[in-house]
PDB file of C-alpha atoms and ligand atoms in Angstrom:
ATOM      1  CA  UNK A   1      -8.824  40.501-111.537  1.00  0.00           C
ATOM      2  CA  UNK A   2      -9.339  39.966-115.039  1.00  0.00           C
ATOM      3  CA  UNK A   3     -13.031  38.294-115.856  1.00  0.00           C
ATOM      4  CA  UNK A   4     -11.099  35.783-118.364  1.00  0.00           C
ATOM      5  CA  UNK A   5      -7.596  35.226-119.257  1.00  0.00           C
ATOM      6  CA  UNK A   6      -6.497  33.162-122.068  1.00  0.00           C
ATOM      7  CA  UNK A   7      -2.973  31.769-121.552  1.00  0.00           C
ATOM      8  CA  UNK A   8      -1.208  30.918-124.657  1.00  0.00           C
ATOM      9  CA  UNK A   9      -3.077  28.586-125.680  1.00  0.00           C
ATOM     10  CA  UNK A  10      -2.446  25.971-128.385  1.00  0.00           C
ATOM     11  CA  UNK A  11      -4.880  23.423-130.322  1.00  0.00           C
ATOM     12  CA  UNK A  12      -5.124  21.463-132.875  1.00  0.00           C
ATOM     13  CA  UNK A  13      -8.657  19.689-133.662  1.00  0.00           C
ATOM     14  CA  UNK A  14      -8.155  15.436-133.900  1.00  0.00           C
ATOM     15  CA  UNK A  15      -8.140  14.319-137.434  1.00  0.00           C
ATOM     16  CA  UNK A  16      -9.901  10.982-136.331  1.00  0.00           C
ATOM     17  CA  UNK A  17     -13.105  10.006-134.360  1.00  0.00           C
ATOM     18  CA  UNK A  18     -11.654   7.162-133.518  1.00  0.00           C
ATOM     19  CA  UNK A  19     -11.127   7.348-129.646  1.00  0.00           C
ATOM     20  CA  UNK A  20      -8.117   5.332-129.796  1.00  0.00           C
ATOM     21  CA  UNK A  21      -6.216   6.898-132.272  1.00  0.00           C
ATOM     22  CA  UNK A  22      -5.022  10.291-131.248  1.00  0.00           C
ATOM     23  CA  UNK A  23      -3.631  12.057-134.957  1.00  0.00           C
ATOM     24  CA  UNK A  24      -4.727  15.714-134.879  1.00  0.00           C
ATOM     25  CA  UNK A  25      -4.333  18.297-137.750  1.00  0.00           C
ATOM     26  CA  UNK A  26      -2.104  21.287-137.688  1.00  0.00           C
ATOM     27  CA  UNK A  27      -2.720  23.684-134.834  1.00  0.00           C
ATOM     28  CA  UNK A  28      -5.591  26.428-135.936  1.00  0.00           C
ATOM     29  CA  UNK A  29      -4.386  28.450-132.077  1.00  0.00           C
ATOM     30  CA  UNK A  30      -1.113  29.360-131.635  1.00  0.00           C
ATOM     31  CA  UNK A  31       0.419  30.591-128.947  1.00  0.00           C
ATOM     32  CA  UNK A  32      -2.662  32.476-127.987  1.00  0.00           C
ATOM     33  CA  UNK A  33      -3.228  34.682-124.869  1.00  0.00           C
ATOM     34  CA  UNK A  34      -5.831  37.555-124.131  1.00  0.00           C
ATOM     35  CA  UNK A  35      -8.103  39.314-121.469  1.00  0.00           C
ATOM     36  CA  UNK A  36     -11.218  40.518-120.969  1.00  0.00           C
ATOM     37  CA  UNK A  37     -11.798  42.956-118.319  1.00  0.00           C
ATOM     38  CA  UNK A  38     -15.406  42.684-116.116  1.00  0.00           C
ATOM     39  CA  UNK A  39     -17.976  44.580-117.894  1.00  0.00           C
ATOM     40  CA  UNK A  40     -16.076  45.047-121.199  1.00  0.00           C
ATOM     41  CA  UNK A  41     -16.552  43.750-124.505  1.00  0.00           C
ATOM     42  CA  UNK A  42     -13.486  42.927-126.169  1.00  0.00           C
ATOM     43  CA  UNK A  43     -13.792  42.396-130.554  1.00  0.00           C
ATOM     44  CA  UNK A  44     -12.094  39.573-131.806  1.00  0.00           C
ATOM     45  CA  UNK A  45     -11.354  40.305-135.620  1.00  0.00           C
ATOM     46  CA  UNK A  46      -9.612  38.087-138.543  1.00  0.00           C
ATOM     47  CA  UNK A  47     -10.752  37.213-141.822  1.00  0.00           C
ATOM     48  CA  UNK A  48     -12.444  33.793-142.061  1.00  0.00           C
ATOM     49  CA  UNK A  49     -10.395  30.967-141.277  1.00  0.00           C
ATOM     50  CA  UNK A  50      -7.963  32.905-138.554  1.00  0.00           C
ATOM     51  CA  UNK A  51      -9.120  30.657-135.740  1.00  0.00           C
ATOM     52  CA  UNK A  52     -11.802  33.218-134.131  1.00  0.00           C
ATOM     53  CA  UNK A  53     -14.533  30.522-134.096  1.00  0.00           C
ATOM     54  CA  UNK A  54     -12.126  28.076-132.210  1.00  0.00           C
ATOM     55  CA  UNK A  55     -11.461  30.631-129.907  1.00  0.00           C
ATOM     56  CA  UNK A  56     -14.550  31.185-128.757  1.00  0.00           C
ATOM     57  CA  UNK A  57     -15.291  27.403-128.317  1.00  0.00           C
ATOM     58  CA  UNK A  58     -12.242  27.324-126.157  1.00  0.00           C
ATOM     59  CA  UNK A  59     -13.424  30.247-123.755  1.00  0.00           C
ATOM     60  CA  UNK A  60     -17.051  28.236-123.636  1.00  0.00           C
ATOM     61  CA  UNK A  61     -15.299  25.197-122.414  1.00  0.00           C
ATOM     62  CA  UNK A  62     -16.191  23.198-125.269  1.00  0.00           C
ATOM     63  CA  UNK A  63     -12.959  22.564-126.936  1.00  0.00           C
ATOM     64  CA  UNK A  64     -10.165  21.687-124.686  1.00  0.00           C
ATOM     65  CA  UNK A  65      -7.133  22.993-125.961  1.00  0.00           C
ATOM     66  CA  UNK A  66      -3.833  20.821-125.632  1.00  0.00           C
ATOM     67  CA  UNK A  67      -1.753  23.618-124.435  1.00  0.00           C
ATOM     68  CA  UNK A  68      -1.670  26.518-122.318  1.00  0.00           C
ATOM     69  CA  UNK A  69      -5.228  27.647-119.886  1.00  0.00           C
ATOM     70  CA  UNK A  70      -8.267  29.593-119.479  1.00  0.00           C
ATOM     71  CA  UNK A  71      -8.863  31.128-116.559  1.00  0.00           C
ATOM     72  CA  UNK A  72     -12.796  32.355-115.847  1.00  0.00           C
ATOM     73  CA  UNK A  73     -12.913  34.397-112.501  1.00  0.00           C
ATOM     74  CA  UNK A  74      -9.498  33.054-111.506  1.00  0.00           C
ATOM     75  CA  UNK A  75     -10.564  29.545-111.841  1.00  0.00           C
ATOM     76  CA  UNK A  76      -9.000  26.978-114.660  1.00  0.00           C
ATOM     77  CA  UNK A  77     -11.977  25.647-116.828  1.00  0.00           C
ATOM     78  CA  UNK A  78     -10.653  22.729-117.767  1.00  0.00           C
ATOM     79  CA  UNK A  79      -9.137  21.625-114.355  1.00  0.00           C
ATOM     80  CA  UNK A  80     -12.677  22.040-112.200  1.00  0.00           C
ATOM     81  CA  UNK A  81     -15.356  18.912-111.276  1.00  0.00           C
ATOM     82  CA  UNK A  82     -18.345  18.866-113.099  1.00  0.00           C
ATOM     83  CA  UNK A  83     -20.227  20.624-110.428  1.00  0.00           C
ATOM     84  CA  UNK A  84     -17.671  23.688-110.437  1.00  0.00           C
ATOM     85  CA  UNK A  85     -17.753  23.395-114.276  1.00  0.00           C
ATOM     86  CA  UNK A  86     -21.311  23.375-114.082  1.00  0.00           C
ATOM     87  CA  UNK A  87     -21.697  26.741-112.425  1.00  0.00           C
ATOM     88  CA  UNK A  88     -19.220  28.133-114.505  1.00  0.00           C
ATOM     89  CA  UNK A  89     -21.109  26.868-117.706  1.00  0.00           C
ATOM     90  CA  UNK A  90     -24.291  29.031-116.633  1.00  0.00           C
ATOM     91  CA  UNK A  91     -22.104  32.235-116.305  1.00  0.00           C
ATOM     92  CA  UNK A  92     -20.728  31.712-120.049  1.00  0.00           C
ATOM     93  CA  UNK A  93     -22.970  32.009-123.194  1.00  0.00           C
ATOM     94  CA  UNK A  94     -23.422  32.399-126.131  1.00  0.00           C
ATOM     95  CA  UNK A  95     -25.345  33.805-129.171  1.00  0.00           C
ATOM     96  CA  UNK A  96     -24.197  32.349-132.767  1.00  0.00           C
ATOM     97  CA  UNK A  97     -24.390  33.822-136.204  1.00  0.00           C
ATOM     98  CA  UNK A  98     -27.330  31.632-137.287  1.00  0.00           C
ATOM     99  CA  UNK A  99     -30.223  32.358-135.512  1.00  0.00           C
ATOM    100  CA  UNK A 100     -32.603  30.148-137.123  1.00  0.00           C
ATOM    101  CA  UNK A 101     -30.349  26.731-136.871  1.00  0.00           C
ATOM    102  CA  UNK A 102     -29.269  27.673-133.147  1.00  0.00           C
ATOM    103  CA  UNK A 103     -33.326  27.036-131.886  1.00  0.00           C
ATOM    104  CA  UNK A 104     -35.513  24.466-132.171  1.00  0.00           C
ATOM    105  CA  UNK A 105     -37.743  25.364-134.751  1.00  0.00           C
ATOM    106  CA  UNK A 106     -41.212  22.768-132.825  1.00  0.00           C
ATOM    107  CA  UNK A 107     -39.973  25.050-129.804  1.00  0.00           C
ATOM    108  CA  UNK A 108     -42.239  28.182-128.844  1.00  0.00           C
ATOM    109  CA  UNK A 109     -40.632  31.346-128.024  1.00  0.00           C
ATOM    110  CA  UNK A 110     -41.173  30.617-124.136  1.00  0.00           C
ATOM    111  CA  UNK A 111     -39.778  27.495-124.812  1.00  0.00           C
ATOM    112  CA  UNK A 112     -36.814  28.254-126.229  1.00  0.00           C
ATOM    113  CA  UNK A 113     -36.156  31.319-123.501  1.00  0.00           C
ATOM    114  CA  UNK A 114     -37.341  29.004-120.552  1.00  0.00           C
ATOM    115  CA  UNK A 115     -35.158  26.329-121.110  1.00  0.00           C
ATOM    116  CA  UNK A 116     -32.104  27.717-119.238  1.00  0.00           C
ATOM    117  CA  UNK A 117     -34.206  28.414-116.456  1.00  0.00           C
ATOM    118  CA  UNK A 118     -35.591  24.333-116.593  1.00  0.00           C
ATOM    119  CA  UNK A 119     -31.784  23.598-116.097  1.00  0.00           C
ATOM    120  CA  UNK A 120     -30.560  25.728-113.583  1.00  0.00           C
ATOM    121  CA  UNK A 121     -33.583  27.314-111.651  1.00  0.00           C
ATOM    122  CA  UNK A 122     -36.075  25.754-109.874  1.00  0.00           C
ATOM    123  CA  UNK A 123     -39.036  28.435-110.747  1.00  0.00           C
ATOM    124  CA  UNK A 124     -42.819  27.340-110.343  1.00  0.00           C
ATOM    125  CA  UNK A 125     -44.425  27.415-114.015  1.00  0.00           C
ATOM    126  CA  UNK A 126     -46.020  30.594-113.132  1.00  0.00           C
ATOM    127  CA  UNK A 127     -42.448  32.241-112.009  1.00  0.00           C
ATOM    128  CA  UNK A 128     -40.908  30.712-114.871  1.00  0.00           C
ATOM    129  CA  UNK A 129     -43.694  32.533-117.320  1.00  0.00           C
ATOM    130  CA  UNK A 130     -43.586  35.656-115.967  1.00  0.00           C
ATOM    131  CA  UNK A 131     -39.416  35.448-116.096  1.00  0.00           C
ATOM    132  CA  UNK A 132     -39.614  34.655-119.524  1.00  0.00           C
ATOM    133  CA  UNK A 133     -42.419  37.758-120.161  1.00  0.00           C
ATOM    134  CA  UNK A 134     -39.673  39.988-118.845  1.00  0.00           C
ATOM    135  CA  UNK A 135     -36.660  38.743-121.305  1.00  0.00           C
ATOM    136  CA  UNK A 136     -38.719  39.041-123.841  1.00  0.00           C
ATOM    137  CA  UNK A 137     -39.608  42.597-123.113  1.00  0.00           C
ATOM    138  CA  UNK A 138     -36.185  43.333-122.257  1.00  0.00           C
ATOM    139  CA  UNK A 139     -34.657  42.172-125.228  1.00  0.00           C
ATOM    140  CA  UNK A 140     -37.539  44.287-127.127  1.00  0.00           C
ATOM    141  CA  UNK A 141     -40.435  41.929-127.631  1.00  0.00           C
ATOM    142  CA  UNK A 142     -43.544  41.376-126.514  1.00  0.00           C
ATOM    143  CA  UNK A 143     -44.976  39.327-123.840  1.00  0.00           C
ATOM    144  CA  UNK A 144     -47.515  38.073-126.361  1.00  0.00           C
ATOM    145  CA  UNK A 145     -44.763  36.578-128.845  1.00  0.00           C
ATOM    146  CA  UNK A 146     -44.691  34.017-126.090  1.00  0.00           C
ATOM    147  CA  UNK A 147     -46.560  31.605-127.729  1.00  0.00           C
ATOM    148  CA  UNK A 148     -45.220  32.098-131.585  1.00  0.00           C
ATOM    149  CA  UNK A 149     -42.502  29.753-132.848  1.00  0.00           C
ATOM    150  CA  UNK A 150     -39.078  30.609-134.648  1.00  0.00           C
ATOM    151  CA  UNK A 151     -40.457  30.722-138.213  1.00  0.00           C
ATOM    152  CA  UNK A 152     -43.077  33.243-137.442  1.00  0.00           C
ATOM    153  CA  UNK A 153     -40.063  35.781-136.178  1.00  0.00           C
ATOM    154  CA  UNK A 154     -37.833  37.740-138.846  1.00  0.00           C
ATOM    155  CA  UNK A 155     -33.947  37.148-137.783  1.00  0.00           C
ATOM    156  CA  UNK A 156     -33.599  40.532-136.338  1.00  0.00           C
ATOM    157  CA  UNK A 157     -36.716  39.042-133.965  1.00  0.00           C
ATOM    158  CA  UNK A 158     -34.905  35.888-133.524  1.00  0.00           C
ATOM    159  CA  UNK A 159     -31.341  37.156-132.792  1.00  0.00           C
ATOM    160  CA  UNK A 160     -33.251  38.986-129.659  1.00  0.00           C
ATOM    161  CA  UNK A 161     -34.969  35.909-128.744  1.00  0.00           C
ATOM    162  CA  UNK A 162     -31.750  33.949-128.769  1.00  0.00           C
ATOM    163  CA  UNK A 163     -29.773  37.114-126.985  1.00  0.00           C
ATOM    164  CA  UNK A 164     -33.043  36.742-124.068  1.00  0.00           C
ATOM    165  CA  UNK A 165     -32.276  33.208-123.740  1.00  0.00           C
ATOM    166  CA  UNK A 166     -28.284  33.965-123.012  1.00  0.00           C
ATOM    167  CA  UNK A 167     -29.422  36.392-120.562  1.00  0.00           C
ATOM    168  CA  UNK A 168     -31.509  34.495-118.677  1.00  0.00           C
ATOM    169  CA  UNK A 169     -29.179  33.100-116.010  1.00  0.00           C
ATOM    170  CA  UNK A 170     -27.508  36.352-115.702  1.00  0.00           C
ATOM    171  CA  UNK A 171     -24.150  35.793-116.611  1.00  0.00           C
ATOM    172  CA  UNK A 172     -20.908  37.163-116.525  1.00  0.00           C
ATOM    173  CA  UNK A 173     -20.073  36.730-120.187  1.00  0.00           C
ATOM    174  CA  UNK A 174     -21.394  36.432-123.538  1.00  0.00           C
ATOM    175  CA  UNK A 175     -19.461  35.039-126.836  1.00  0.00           C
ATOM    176  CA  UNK A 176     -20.804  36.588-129.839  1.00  0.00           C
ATOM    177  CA  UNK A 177     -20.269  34.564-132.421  1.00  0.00           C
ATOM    178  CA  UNK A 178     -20.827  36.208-135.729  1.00  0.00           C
ATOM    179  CA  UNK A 179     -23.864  37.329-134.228  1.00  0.00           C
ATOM    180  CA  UNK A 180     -24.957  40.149-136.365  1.00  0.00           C
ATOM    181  CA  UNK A 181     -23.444  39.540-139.330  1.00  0.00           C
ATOM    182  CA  UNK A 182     -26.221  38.240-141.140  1.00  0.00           C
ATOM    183  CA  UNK A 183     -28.577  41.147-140.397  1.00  0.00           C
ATOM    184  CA  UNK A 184     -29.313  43.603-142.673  1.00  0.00           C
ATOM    185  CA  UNK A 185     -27.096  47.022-141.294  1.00  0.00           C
ATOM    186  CA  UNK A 186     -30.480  48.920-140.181  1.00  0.00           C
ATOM    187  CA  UNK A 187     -31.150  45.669-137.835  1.00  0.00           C
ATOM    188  CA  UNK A 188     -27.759  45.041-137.178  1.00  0.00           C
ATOM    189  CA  UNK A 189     -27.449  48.324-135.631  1.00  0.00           C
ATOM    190  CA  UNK A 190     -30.724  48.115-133.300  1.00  0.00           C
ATOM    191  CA  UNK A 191     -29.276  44.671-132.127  1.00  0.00           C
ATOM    192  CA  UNK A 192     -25.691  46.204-131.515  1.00  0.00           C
ATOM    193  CA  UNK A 193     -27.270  49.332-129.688  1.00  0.00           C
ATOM    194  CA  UNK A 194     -29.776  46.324-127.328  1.00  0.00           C
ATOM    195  CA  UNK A 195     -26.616  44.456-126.697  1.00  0.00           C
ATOM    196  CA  UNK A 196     -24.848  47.800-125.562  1.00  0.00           C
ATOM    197  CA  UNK A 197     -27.748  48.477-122.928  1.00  0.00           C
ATOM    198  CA  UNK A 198     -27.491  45.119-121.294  1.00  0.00           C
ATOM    199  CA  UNK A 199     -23.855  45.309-120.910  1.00  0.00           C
ATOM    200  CA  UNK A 200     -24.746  48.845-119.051  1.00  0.00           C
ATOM    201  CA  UNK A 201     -27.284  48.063-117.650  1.00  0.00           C
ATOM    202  CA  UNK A 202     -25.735  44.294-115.912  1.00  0.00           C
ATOM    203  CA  UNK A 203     -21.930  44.879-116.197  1.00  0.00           C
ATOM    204  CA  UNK A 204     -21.848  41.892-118.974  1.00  0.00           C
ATOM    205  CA  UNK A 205     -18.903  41.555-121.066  1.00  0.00           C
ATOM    206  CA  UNK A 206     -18.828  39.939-124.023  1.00  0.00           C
ATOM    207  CA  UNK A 207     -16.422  38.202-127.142  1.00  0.00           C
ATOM    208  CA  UNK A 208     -17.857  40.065-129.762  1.00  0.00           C
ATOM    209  CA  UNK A 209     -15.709  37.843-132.824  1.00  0.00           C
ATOM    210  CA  UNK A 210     -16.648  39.214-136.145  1.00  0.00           C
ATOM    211  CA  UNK A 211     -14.709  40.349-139.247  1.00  0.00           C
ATOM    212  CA  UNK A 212     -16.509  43.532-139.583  1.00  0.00           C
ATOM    213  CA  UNK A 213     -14.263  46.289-138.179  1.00  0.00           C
ATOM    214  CA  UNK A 214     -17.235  48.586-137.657  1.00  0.00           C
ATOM    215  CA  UNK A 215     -19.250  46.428-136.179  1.00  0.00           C
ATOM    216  CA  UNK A 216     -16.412  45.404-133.731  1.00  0.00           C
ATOM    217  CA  UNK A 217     -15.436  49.151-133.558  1.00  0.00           C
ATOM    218  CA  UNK A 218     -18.624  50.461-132.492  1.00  0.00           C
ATOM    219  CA  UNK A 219     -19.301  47.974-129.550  1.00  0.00           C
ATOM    220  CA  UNK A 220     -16.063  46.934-128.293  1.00  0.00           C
ATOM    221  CA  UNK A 221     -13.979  48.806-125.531  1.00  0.00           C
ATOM    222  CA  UNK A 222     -10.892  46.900-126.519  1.00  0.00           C
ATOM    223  CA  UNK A 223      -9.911  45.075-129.342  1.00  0.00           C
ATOM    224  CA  UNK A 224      -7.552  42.013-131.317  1.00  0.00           C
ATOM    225  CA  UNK A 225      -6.646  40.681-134.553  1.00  0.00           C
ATOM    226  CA  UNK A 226      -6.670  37.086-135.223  1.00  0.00           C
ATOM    227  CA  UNK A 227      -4.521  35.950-138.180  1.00  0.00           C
ATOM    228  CA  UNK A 228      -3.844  31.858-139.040  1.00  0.00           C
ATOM    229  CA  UNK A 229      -4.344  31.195-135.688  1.00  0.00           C
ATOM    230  CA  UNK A 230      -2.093  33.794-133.810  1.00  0.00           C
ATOM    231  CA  UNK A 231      -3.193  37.215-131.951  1.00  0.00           C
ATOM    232  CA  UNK A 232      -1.166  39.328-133.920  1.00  0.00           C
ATOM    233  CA  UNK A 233      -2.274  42.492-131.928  1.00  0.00           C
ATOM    234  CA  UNK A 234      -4.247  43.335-128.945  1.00  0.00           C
ATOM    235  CA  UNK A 235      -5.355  46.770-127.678  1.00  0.00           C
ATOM    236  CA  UNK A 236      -7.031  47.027-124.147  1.00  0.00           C
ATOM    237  CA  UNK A 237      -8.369  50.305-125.574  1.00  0.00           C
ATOM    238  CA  UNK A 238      -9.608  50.561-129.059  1.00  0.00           C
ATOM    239  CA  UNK A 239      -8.728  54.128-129.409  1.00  0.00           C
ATOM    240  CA  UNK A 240      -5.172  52.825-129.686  1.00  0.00           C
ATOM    241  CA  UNK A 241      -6.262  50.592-132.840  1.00  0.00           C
ATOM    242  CA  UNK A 242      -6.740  53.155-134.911  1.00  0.00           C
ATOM    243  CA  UNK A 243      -3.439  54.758-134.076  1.00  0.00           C
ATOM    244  CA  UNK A 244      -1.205  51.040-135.157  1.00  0.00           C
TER     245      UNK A 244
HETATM  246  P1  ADP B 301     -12.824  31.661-138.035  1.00  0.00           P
HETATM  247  O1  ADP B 301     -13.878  31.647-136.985  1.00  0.00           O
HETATM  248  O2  ADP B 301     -11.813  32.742-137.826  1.00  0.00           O
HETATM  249  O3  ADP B 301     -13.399  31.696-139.420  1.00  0.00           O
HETATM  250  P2  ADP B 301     -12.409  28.870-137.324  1.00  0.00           P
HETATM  251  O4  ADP B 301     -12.013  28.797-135.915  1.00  0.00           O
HETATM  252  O5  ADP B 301     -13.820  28.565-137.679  1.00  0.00           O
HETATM  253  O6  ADP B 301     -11.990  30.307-137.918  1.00  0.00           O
HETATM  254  O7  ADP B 301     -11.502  27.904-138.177  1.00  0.00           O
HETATM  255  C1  ADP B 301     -10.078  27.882-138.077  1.00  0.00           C
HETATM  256  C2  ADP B 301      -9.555  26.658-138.806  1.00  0.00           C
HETATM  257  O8  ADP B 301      -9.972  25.487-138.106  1.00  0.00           O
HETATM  258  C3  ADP B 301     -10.072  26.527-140.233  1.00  0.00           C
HETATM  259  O9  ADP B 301      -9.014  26.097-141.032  1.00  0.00           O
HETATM  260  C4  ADP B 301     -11.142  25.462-140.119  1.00  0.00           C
HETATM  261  O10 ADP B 301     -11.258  24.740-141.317  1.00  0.00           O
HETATM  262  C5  ADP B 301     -10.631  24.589-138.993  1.00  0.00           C
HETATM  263  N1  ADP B 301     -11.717  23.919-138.254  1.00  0.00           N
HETATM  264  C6  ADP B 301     -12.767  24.527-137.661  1.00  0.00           C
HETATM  265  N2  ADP B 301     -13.546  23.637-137.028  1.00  0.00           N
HETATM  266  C7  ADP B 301     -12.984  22.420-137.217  1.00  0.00           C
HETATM  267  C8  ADP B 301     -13.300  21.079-136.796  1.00  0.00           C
HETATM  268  N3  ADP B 301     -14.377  20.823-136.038  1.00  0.00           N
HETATM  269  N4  ADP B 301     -12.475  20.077-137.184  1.00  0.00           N
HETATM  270  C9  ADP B 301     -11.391  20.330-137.924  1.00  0.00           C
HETATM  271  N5  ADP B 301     -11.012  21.561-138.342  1.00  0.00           N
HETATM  272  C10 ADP B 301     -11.796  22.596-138.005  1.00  0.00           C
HETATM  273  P1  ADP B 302     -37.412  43.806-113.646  1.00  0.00           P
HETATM  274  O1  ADP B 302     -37.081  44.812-112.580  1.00  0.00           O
HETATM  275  O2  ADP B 302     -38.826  43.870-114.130  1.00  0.00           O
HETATM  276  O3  ADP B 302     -36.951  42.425-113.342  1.00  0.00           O
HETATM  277  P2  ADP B 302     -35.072  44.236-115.213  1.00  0.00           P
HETATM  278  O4  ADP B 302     -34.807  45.223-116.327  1.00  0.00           O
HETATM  279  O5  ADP B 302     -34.275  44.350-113.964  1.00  0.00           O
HETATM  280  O6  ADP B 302     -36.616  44.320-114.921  1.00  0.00           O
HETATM  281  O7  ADP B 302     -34.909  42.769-115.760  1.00  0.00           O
HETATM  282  C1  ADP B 302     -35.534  42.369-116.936  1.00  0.00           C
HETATM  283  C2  ADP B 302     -35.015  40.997-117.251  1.00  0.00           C
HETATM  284  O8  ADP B 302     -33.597  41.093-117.457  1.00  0.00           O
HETATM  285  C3  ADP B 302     -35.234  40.060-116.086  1.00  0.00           C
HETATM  286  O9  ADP B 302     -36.216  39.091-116.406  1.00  0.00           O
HETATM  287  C4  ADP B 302     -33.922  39.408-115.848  1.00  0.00           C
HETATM  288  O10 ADP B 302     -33.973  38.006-116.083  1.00  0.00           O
HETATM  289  C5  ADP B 302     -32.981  40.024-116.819  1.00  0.00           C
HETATM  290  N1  ADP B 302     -31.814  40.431-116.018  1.00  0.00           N
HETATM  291  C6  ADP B 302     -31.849  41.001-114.811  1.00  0.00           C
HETATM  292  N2  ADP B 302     -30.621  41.159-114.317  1.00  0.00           N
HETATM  293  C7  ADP B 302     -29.772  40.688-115.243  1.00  0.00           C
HETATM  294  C8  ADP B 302     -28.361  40.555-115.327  1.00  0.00           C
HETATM  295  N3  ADP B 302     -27.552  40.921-114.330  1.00  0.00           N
HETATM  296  N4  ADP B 302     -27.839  40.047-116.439  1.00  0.00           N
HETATM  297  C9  ADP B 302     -28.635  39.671-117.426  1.00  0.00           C
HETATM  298  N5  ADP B 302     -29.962  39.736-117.409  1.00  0.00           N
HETATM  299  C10 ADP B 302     -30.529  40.226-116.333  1.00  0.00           C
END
């Protein structure tokens, strides 16, 4: 069974706040419908604009789309009670673009890695310490950094810390939003190669949306093109990219 499928899914975002008016702007999905296979990372290209960001909202549950389903593990995200949702939420993350606006900057390191496990696990302080000591070292840190807070990191530094925290709970998949491509290439490419061995190493898959086709090249197993809100093609193995 496939880990996700989208089913052509439709949505348009409402044009008013207003919770009793119910205008919405032109649809930014189309028709939209993909997979991603357990322990693959599929790259979601398009230039900026094509919908990729929406996309990945959808597949995190956060924006429910008007039309069409998403199916995590078999199950329909937006048709479970909260609990079910709530167990589905910890198997989804995510890791955005801007590293330094997605943490609380008052927040220490074990903070900001602990506070998955606050929410979901029920780990004594010291448990919960020595958790966070191993992220940190897994993602390529130090057990010492512990105590430092965001602006004492570089955004290579941070980009692990936030990629710790989404590994935390262990789950089944990761949307990366963007997440590299404010790194410069030399850091880009250590976080690429780190985000390669976890999905070894724990059978993650991730959404790996970006517009850079060697980024998205170099990671993915499989790969699609986003353009004005449509999948306009979708290879299960990248190999056939090259060849369209
Ligand atoms: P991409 O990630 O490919 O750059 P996005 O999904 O961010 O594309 O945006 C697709 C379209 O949806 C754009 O036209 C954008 O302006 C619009 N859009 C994105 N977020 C919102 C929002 N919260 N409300 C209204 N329109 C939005
Ligand atoms: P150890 O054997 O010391 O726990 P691991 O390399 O197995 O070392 O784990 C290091 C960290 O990686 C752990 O703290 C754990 O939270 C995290 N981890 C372990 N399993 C998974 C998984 N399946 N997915 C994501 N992260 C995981």
């Amino acid at each position: 069974m496939s880990l996700l499928q989208v089913k052509d899914v439709t949505h348009a975002y409402a044009s008013s706040t207003l919770f009793w008016q119910s205008k919405r702007h032109a649809p930014v999905l189309s028709g939209v419908s993909l997979t991603i296979e357990p322990g693959k990372c599929l790259g979601l290209l398009g230039t900026s604009g094509a919908g990729k960001s929406t996309l990945g909202k959808v597949i995190l549950g956060l924006e429910k789309p008007q039309k069409g389903q998403v199916l995590f593990q078999g199950m329909n995200l937006y048709d479970t009670d909260a609990s079910a949702r709530r167990r589905l939420r910890r198997d989804l993350q995510v890791v955005f673009q801007d590293c330094y606006s997605s943490v609380n900057p008052r927040m220490t390191a074990e903070q900001i890695i602990g506070e998955p496990l606050q929410n979901y696990e029920s780990l004594s302080s010291k448990e919960q310490k020595r958790t966070v000591g191993e992220l940190l070292e897994r993602v390529g840190l130090n057990a010492d950094d512990m105590t430092k807070h965001p602006h004492q990191f570089s955004g290579g530094q941070l980009q692990r810390i936030n990629i710790a925290r989404a590994i935390a709970l262990k789950p089944k998949l990761i949307v990366l939003d963007e997440a590299v491509s404010s790194l410069d290439m030399v850091t880009q490419s250590h976080i690429l190669a780190l985000l390669s061995d976890l999905k070894s190493t724990y059978g993650l898959s991730y959404l790996f949306i970006t517009h850079d086709i060697k980024a998205a090249y170099s990671i993915s197993d499989a790969l699609a093109v986003m353009e004005k809100g449509e999948v306009v093609e979708f290879c299960e193995d990248k190999a056939q990219f090259l060849q369209s």
